[in-house]
CSV table of C-alpha atoms in Angstrom, one decimal:
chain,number,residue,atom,x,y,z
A,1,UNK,CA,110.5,18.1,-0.3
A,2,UNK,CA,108.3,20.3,-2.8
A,3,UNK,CA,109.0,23.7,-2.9
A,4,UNK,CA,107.5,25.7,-5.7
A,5,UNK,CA,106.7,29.1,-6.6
A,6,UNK,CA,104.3,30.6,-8.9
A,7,UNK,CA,106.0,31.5,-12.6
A,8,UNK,CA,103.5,34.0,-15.1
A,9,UNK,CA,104.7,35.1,-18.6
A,10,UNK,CA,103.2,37.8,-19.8
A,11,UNK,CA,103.7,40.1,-22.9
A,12,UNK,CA,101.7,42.8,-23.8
A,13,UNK,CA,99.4,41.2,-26.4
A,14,UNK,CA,98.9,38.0,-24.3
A,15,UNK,CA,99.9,36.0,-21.4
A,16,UNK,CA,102.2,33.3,-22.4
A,17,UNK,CA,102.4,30.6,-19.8
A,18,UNK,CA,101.0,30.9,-15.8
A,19,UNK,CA,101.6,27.8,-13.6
A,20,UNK,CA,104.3,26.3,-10.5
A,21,UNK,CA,107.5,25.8,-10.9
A,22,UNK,CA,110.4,24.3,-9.1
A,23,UNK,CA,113.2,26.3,-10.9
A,24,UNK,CA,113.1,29.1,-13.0
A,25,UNK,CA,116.7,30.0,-15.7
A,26,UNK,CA,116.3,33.2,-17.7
A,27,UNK,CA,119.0,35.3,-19.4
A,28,UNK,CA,119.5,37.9,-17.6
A,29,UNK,CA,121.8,41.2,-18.9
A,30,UNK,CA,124.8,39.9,-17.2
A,31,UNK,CA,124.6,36.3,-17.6
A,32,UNK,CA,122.2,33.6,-17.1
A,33,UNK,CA,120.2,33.5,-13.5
A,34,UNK,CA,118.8,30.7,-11.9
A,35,UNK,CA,116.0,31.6,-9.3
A,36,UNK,CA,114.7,28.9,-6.8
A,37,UNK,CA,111.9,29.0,-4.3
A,38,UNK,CA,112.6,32.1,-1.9
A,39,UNK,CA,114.8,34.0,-3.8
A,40,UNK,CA,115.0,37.5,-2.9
A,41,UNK,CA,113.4,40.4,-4.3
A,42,UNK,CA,115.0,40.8,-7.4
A,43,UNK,CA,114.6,43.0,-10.9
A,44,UNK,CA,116.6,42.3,-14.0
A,45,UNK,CA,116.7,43.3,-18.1
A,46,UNK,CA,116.5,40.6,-19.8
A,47,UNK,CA,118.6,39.7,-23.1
A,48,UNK,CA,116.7,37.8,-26.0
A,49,UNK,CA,116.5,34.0,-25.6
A,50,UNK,CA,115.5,31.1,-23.7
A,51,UNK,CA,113.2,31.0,-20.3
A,52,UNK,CA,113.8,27.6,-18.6
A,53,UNK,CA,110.9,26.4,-16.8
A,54,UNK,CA,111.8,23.5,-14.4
A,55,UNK,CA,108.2,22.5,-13.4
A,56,UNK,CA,108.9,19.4,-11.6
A,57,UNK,CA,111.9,17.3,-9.7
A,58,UNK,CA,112.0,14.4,-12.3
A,59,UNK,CA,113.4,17.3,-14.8
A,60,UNK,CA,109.8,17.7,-17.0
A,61,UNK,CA,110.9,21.7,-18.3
A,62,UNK,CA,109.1,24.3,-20.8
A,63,UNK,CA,110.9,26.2,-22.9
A,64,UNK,CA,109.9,29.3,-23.9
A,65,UNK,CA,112.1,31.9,-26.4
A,66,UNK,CA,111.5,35.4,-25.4
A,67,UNK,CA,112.9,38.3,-27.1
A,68,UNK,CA,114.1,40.7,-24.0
A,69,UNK,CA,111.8,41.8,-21.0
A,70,UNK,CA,112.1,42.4,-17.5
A,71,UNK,CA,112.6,39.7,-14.9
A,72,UNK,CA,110.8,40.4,-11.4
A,73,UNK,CA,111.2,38.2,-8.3
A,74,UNK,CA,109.2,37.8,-5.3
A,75,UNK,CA,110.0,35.2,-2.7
A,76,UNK,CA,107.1,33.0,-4.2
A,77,UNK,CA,105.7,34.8,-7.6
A,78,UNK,CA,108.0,35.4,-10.4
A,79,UNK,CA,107.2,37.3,-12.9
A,80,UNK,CA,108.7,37.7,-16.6
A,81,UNK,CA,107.4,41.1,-18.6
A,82,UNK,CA,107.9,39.8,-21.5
A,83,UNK,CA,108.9,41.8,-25.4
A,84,UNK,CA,107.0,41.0,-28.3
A,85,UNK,CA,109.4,41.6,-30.8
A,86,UNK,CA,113.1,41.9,-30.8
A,87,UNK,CA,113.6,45.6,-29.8
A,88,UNK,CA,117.3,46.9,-30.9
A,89,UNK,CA,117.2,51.0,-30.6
A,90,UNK,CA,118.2,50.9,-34.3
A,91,UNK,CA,115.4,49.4,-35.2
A,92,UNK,CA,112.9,51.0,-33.6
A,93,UNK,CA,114.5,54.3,-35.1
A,94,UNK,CA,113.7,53.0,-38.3
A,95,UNK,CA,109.8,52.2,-37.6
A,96,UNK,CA,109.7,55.8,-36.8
A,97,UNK,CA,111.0,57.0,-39.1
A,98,UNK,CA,108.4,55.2,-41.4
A,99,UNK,CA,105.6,56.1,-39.2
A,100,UNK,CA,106.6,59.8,-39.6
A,101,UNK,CA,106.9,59.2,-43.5
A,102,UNK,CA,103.6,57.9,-43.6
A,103,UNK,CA,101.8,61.2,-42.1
A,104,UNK,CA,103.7,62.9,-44.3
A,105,UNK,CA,102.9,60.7,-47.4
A,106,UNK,CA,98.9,60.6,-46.4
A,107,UNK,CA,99.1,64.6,-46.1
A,108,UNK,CA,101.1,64.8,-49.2
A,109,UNK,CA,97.9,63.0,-50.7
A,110,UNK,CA,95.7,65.4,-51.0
A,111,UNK,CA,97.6,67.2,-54.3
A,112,UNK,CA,97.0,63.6,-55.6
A,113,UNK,CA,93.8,64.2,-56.9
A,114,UNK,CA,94.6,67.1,-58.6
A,115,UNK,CA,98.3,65.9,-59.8
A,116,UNK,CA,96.3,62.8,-61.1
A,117,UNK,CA,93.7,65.4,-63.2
A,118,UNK,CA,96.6,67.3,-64.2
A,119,UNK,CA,98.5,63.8,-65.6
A,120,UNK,CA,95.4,63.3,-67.3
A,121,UNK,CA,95.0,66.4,-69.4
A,122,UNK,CA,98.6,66.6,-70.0
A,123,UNK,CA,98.5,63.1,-71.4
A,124,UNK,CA,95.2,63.7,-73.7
A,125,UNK,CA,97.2,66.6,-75.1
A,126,UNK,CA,100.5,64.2,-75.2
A,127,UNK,CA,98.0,62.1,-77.7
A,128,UNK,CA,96.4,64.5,-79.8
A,129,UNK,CA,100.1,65.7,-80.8
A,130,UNK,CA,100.8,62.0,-81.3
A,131,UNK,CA,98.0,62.3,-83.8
A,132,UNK,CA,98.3,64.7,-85.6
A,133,UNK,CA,102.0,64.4,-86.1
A,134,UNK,CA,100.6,60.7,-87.5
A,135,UNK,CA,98.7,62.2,-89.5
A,136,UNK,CA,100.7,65.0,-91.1
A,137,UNK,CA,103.6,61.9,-91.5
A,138,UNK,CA,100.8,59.8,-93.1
A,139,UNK,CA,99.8,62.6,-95.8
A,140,UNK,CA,103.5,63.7,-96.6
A,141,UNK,CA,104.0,59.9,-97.5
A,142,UNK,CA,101.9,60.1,-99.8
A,143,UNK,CA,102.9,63.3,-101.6
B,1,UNK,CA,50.3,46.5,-62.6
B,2,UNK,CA,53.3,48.0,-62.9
B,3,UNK,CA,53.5,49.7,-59.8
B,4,UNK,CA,52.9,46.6,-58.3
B,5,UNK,CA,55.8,45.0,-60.2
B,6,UNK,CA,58.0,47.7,-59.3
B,7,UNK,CA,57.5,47.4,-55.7
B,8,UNK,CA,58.3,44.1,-55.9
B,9,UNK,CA,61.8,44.9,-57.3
B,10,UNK,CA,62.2,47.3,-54.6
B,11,UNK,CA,61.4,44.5,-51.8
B,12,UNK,CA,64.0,42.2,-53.4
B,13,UNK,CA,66.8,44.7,-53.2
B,14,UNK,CA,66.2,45.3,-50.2
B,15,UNK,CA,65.8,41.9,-48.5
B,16,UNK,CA,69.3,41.5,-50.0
B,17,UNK,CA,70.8,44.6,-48.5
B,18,UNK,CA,69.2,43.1,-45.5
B,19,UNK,CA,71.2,39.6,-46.1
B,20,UNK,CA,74.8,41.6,-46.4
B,21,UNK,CA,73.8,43.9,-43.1
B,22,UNK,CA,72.2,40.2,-41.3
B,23,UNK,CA,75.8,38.7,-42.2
B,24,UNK,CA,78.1,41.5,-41.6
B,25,UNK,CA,76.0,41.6,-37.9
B,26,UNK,CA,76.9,38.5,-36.8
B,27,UNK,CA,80.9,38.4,-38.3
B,28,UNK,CA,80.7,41.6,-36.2
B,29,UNK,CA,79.4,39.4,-33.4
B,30,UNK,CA,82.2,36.8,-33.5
B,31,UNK,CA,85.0,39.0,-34.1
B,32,UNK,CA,84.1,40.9,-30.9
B,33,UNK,CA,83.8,37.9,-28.6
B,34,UNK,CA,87.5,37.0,-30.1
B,35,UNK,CA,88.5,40.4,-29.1
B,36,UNK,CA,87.0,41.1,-25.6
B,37,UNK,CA,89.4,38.0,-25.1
B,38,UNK,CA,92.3,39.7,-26.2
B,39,UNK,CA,91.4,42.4,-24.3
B,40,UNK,CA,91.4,41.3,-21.1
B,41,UNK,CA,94.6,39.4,-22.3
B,42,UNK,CA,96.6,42.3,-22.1
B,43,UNK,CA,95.8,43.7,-18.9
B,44,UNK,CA,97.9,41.5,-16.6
B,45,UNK,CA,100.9,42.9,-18.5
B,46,UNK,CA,100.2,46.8,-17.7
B,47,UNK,CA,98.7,45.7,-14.2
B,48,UNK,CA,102.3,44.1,-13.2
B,49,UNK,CA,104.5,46.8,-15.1
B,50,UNK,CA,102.1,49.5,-13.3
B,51,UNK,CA,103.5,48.1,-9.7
B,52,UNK,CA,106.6,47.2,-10.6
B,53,UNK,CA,107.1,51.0,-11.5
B,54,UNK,CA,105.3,52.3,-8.6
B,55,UNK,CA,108.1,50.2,-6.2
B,56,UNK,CA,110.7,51.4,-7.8
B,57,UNK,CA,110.1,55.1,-8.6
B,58,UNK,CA,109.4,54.4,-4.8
B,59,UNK,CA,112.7,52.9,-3.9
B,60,UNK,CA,114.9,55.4,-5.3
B,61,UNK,CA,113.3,58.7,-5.0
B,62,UNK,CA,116.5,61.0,-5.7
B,63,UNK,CA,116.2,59.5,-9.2
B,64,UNK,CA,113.5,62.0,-11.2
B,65,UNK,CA,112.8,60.3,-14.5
B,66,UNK,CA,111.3,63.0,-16.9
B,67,UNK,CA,108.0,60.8,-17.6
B,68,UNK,CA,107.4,61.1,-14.3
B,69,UNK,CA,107.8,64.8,-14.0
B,70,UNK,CA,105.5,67.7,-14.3
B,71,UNK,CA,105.9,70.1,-16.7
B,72,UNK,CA,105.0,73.9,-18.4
B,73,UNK,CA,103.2,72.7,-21.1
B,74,UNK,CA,103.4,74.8,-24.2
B,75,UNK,CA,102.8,72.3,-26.6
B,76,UNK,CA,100.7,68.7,-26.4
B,77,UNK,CA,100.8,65.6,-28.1
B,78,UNK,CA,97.7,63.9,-29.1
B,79,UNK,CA,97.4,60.1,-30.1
B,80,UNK,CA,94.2,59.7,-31.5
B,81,UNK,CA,93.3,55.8,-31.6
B,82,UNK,CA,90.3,55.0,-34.4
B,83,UNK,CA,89.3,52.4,-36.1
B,84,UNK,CA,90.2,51.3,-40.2
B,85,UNK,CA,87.0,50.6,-41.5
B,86,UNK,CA,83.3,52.7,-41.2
B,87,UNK,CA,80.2,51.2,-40.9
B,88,UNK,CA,80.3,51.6,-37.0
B,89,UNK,CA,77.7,53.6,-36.2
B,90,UNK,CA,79.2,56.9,-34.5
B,91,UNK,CA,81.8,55.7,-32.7
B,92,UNK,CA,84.4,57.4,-34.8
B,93,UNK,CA,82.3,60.8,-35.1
B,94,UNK,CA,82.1,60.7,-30.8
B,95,UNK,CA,85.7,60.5,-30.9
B,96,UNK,CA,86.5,62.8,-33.2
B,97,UNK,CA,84.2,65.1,-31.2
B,98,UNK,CA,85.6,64.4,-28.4
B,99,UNK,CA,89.2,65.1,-30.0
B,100,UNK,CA,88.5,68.6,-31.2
B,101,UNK,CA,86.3,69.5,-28.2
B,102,UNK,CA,89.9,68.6,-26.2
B,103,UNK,CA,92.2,70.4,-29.1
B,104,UNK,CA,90.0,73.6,-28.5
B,105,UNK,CA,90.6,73.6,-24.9
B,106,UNK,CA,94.3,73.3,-25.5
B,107,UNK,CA,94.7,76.0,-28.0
B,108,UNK,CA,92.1,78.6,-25.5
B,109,UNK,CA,95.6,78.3,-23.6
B,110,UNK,CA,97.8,78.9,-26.4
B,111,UNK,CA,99.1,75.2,-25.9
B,112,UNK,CA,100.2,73.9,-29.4
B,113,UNK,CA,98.9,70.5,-30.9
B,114,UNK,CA,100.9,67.9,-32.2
B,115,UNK,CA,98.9,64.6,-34.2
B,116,UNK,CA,99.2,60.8,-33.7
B,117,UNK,CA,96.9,59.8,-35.4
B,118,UNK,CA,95.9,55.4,-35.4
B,119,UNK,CA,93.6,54.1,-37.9
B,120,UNK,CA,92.6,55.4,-41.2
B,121,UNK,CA,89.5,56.9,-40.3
B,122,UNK,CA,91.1,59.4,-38.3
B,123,UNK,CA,93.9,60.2,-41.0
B,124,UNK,CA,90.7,61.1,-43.1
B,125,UNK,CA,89.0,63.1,-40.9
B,126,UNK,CA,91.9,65.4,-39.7
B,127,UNK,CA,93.2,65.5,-43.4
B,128,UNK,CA,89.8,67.3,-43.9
B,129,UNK,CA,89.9,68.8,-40.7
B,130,UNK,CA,93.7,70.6,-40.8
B,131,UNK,CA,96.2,69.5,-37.9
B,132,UNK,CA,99.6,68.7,-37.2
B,133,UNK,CA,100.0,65.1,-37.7
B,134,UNK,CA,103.4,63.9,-37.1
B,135,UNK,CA,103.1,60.4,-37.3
B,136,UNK,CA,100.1,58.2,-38.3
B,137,UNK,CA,99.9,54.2,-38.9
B,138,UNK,CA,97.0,52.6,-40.4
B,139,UNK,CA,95.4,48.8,-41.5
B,140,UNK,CA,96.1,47.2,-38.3
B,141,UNK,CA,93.7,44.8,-38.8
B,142,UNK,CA,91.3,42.7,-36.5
B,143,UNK,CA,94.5,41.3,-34.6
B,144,UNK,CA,96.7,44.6,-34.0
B,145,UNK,CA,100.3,43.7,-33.4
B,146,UNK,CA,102.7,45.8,-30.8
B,147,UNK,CA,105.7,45.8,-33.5
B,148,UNK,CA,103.3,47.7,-36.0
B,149,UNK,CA,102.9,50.6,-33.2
B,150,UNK,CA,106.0,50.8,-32.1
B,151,UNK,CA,107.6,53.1,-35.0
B,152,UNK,CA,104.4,55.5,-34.4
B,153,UNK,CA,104.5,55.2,-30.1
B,154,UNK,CA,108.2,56.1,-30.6
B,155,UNK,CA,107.8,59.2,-32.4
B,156,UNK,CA,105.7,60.8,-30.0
B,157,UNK,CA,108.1,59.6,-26.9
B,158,UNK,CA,111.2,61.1,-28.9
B,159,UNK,CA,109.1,64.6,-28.7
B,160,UNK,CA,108.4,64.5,-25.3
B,161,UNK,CA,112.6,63.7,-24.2
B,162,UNK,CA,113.4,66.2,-26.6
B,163,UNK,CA,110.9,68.6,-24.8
B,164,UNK,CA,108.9,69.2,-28.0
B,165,UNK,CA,106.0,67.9,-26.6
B,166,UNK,CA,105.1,68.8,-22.6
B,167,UNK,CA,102.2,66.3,-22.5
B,168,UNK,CA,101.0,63.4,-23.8
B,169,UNK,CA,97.2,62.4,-24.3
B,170,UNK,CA,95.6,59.4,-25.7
B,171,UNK,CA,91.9,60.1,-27.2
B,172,UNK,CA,90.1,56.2,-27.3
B,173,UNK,CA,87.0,54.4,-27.3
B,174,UNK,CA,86.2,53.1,-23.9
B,175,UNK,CA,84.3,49.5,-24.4
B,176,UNK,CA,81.7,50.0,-21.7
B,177,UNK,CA,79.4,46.9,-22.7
B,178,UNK,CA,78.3,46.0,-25.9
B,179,UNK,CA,75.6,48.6,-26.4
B,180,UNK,CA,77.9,51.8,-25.0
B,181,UNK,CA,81.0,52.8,-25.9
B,182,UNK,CA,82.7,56.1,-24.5
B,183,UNK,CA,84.5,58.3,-25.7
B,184,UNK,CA,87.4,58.9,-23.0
B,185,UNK,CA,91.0,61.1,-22.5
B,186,UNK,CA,93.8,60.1,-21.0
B,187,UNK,CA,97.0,61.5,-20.2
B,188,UNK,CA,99.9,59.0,-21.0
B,189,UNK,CA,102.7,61.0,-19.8
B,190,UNK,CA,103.8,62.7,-17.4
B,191,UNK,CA,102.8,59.4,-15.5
B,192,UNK,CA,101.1,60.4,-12.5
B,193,UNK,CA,102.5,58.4,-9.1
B,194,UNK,CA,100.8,55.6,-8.0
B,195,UNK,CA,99.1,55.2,-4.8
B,196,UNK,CA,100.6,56.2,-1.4
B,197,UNK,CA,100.1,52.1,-0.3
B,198,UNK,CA,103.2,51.6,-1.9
B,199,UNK,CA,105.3,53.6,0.7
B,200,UNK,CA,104.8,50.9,3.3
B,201,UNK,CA,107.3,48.5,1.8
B,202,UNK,CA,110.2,47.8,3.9
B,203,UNK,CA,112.4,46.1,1.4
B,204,UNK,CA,114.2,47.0,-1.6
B,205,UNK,CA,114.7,44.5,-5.3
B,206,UNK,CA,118.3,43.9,-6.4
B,207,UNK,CA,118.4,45.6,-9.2
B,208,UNK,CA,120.4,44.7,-12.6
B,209,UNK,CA,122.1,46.1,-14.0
B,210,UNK,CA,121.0,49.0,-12.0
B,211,UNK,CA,117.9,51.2,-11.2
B,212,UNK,CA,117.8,53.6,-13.9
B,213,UNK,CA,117.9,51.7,-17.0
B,214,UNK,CA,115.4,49.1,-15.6
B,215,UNK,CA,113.5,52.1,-15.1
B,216,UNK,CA,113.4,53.2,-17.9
B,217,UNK,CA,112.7,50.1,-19.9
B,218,UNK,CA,109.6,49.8,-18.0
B,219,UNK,CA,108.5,53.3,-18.5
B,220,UNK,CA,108.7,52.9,-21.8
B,221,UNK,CA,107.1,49.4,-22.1
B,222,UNK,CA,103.8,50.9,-20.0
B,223,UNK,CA,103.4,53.3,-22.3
B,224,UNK,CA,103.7,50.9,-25.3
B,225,UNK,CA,102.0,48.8,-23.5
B,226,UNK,CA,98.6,51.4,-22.4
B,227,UNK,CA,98.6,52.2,-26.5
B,228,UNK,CA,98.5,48.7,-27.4
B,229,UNK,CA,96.0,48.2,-24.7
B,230,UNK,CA,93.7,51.2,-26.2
B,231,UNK,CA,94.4,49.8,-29.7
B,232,UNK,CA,93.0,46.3,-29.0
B,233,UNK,CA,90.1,48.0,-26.9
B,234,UNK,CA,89.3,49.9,-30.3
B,235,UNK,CA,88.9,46.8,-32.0
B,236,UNK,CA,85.8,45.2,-29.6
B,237,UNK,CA,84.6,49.1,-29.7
B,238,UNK,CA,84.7,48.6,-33.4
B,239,UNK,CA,82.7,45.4,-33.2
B,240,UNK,CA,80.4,45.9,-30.7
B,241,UNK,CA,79.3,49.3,-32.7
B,242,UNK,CA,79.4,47.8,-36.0
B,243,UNK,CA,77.1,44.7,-34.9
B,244,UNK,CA,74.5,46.8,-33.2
B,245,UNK,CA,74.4,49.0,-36.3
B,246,UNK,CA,74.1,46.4,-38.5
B,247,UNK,CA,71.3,44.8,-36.4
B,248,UNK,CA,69.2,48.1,-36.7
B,249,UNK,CA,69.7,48.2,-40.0
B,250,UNK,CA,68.8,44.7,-40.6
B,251,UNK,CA,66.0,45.7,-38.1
B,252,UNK,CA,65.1,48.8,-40.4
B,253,UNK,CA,65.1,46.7,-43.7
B,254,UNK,CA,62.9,44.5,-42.2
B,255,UNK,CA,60.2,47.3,-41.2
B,256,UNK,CA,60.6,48.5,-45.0
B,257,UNK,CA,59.7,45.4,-46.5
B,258,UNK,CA,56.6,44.7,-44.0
B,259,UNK,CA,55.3,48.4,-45.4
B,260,UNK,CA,56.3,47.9,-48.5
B,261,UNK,CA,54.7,44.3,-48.8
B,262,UNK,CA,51.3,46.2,-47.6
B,263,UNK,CA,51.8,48.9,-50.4
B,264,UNK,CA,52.5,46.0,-53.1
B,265,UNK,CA,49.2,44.0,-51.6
B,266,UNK,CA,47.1,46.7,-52.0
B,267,UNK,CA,48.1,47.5,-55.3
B,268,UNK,CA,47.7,44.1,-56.6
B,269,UNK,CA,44.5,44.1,-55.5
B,270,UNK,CA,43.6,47.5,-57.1
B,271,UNK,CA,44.9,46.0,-59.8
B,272,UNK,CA,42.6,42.9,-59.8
B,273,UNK,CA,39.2,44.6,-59.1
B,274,UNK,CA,39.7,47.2,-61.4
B,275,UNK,CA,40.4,44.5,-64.2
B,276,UNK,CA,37.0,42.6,-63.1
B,277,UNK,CA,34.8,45.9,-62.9
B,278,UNK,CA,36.4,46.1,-66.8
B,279,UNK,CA,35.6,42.6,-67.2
B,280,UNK,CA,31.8,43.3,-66.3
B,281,UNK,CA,31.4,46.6,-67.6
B,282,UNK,CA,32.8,45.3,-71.2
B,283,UNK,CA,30.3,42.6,-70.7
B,284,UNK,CA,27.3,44.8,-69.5
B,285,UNK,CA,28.0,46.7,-72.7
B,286,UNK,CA,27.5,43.5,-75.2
């Protein structure tokens, strides 16, 4: 008896594995799922961790780590969408945060220019002091 | 002779301007065969979210989820996706063209404009420009990865569920073929419903943990996943354009030096019989 299915794993910036499998364990949100040739229709989150890919009887698996996704089944094409990154909504608070920061740095920018000129004749004149307090020091020393 | 020595100095710089623009042509060339690959890597992902979505907005049509829903728009986002580097030809300058033509219409309405802005070229422009960029991500490099546009994607989906933003557009470089690339607005969100064929399913998924968060995960992931998509398109855009400008400026270099070659010939040879008719006059006169 061979009944297979057809397994794809695809993320957004490439597909990860394609090919027939006999048995198909994924972590679903509420526990682990097992899906078998004919399974119903069937939609699920998936939490971050392994994808068992059971491609033959004699036991001959892939493993493949994923970091969340979505789980679809069809009676005889599963399909795993899966995340590129591990996604927490924390985290992704943070990159926009940064993201927002960065506009605001890059349009902050433009004064840079003309803070930098500013630093710069404000230093020269820093230096000539310097100088000339040198030099008044220098010629008191020697009275 | 020394405006024959002088175009010869000239011909040597440019033959090597000609050897950086000959070599920068045909990295271009490579790098844009590696990502045409990636490009087409990335579509079965949208394709199968894209369905999946359509089912199940489908399924359960009592449930409106706001990306999916039309709305007074008094204010638009704008994601503007351009590339790091210049030497390209016009490919940013179409796009930015194309950006402001689209801002224009916008504000004729009184509609308000919001930024995104991807690459640095477009941070330059629209810092010369004036706009209101609210979030902005730059040096992607050739191999753009989803986590470094996340942070940026999520800014601008924050607006639009806190009704800041009543649409979303994306402004990117369509890679026709290696020779054309368009210029070409999209609207990400609201999402407009797929095709009717998807009213003749019969049967329903099993959904867990239930409808709405699945949902919305996968609304959120198309999105991701169409900028990502546009992002990686940029890059073969990039390439493609930056090889065929490199090639017609190797081209061009090489039309220079023919001319100039002639010019230098010519003086040399001035040079040569005017030396001899001195060489026989002089003699003449002994």
């Amino acid at each position: 008896m061979s009944m297979t299915f057809h397994v794809d794993i695809v993320s957004a910036e490439e597909s990860i594995y394609s090919g027939t499998a006999h048995m198909l364990v994924a972590p679903a949100e509420h526990g682990e799922v097992g899906v078998m040739p004919r399974h119903s229709q069937y939609i699920s989150l998936l939490k971050p961790g392994e994808i068992r890919v059971k491609v033959s009887d004699s036991g001959e698996e892939h493993n493949i780590f994923i970091s969340g996704g979505v789980l679809e089944v069809q009676p005889h094409v599963v399909t795993v969408l899966a995340d590129t990154a591990i996604r927490a909504k924390d985290l992704d608070e943070a990159e926009a945060l940064e993201a927002k920061q960065r506009a605001e740095d890059a349009l902050a920018n433009r004064k840079a220019d003309f803070d930098y000129a500013k630093a710069q004749s404000e230093l020269i004149e820093a230096a000539a002091r310097l100088r000339m307090i040198q030099k008044l020091r220098n010629s008191s020393n020697k009275q | 002779m020394a405006g024959a020595k002088e175009i010869r100095g000239q011909i040597k710089s440019i033959k090597n301007t000609q050897k950086i623009t000959k070599a920068m042509e045909m990295v271009a060339a490579s790098k844009m065969r590696r990502a045409q690959d990636r490009m087409l890597e990335t579509r079965p992902y949208a394709e199968k979210i894209r369905q999946v979505i359509g089912h199940v907005a489908m399924a359960n049509a009592e449930y409106r989820h706001p990306y999916l829903e039309e709305r007074d728009v008094k204010r638009v986002g704008i994601i503007v996706v351009s590339t790091d580097r210049g030497l390209c030809g016009g490919l940013n300058i179409n796009l930015f063209k194309k950006t402001v033509q689209q801002m224009r219409e916008w504000r004729e309405q009184d509609v308000e404009i919001d930024l995104c802005l991807i690459g640095s070229k477009a941070l330059g422009f629209f810092r010369r420009m004036g706009g209101n960029v609210v979030a902005n991500t730059a040096n992607l490099g050739d191999k753009p990865r989803l986590n470094d546009l996340i942070g940026t994607i999520k800014v601008m989906l924050e607006a639009y569920d806190e009704g800041r933003i009543d649409r979303l557009l994306l402004v990117e470089n369509e890679f026709v073929n290696t020779m054309s690339q368009k210029p070409k607005v999209t609207t990400l969100l609201p999402i407009e419903p797929a095709g009717e064929d998807q009213l003749k399913h019969h049967w329903d998924y099993i959904y867990e943990p239930d409808t709405v968060p699945v949902l919305d995960t996968l609304l959120t992931r198309y999105i991701e996943s169409v900028i990502y998509q546009a992002v990686v398109e940029n890059v073969a855009c990039e390439m493609a354009a930056r090889m065929v400008a490199m090639k017609s400026a190797t081209d061009n270099a090489g039309d220079l030096i023919d001319e100039l070659q002639l010019v230098y010939n010519k003086a040399r040879q001035a040079a040569i019989t005017q030396e001899i008719s001195e060489i026989v006059g002089g003699a003449a006169a002994v």
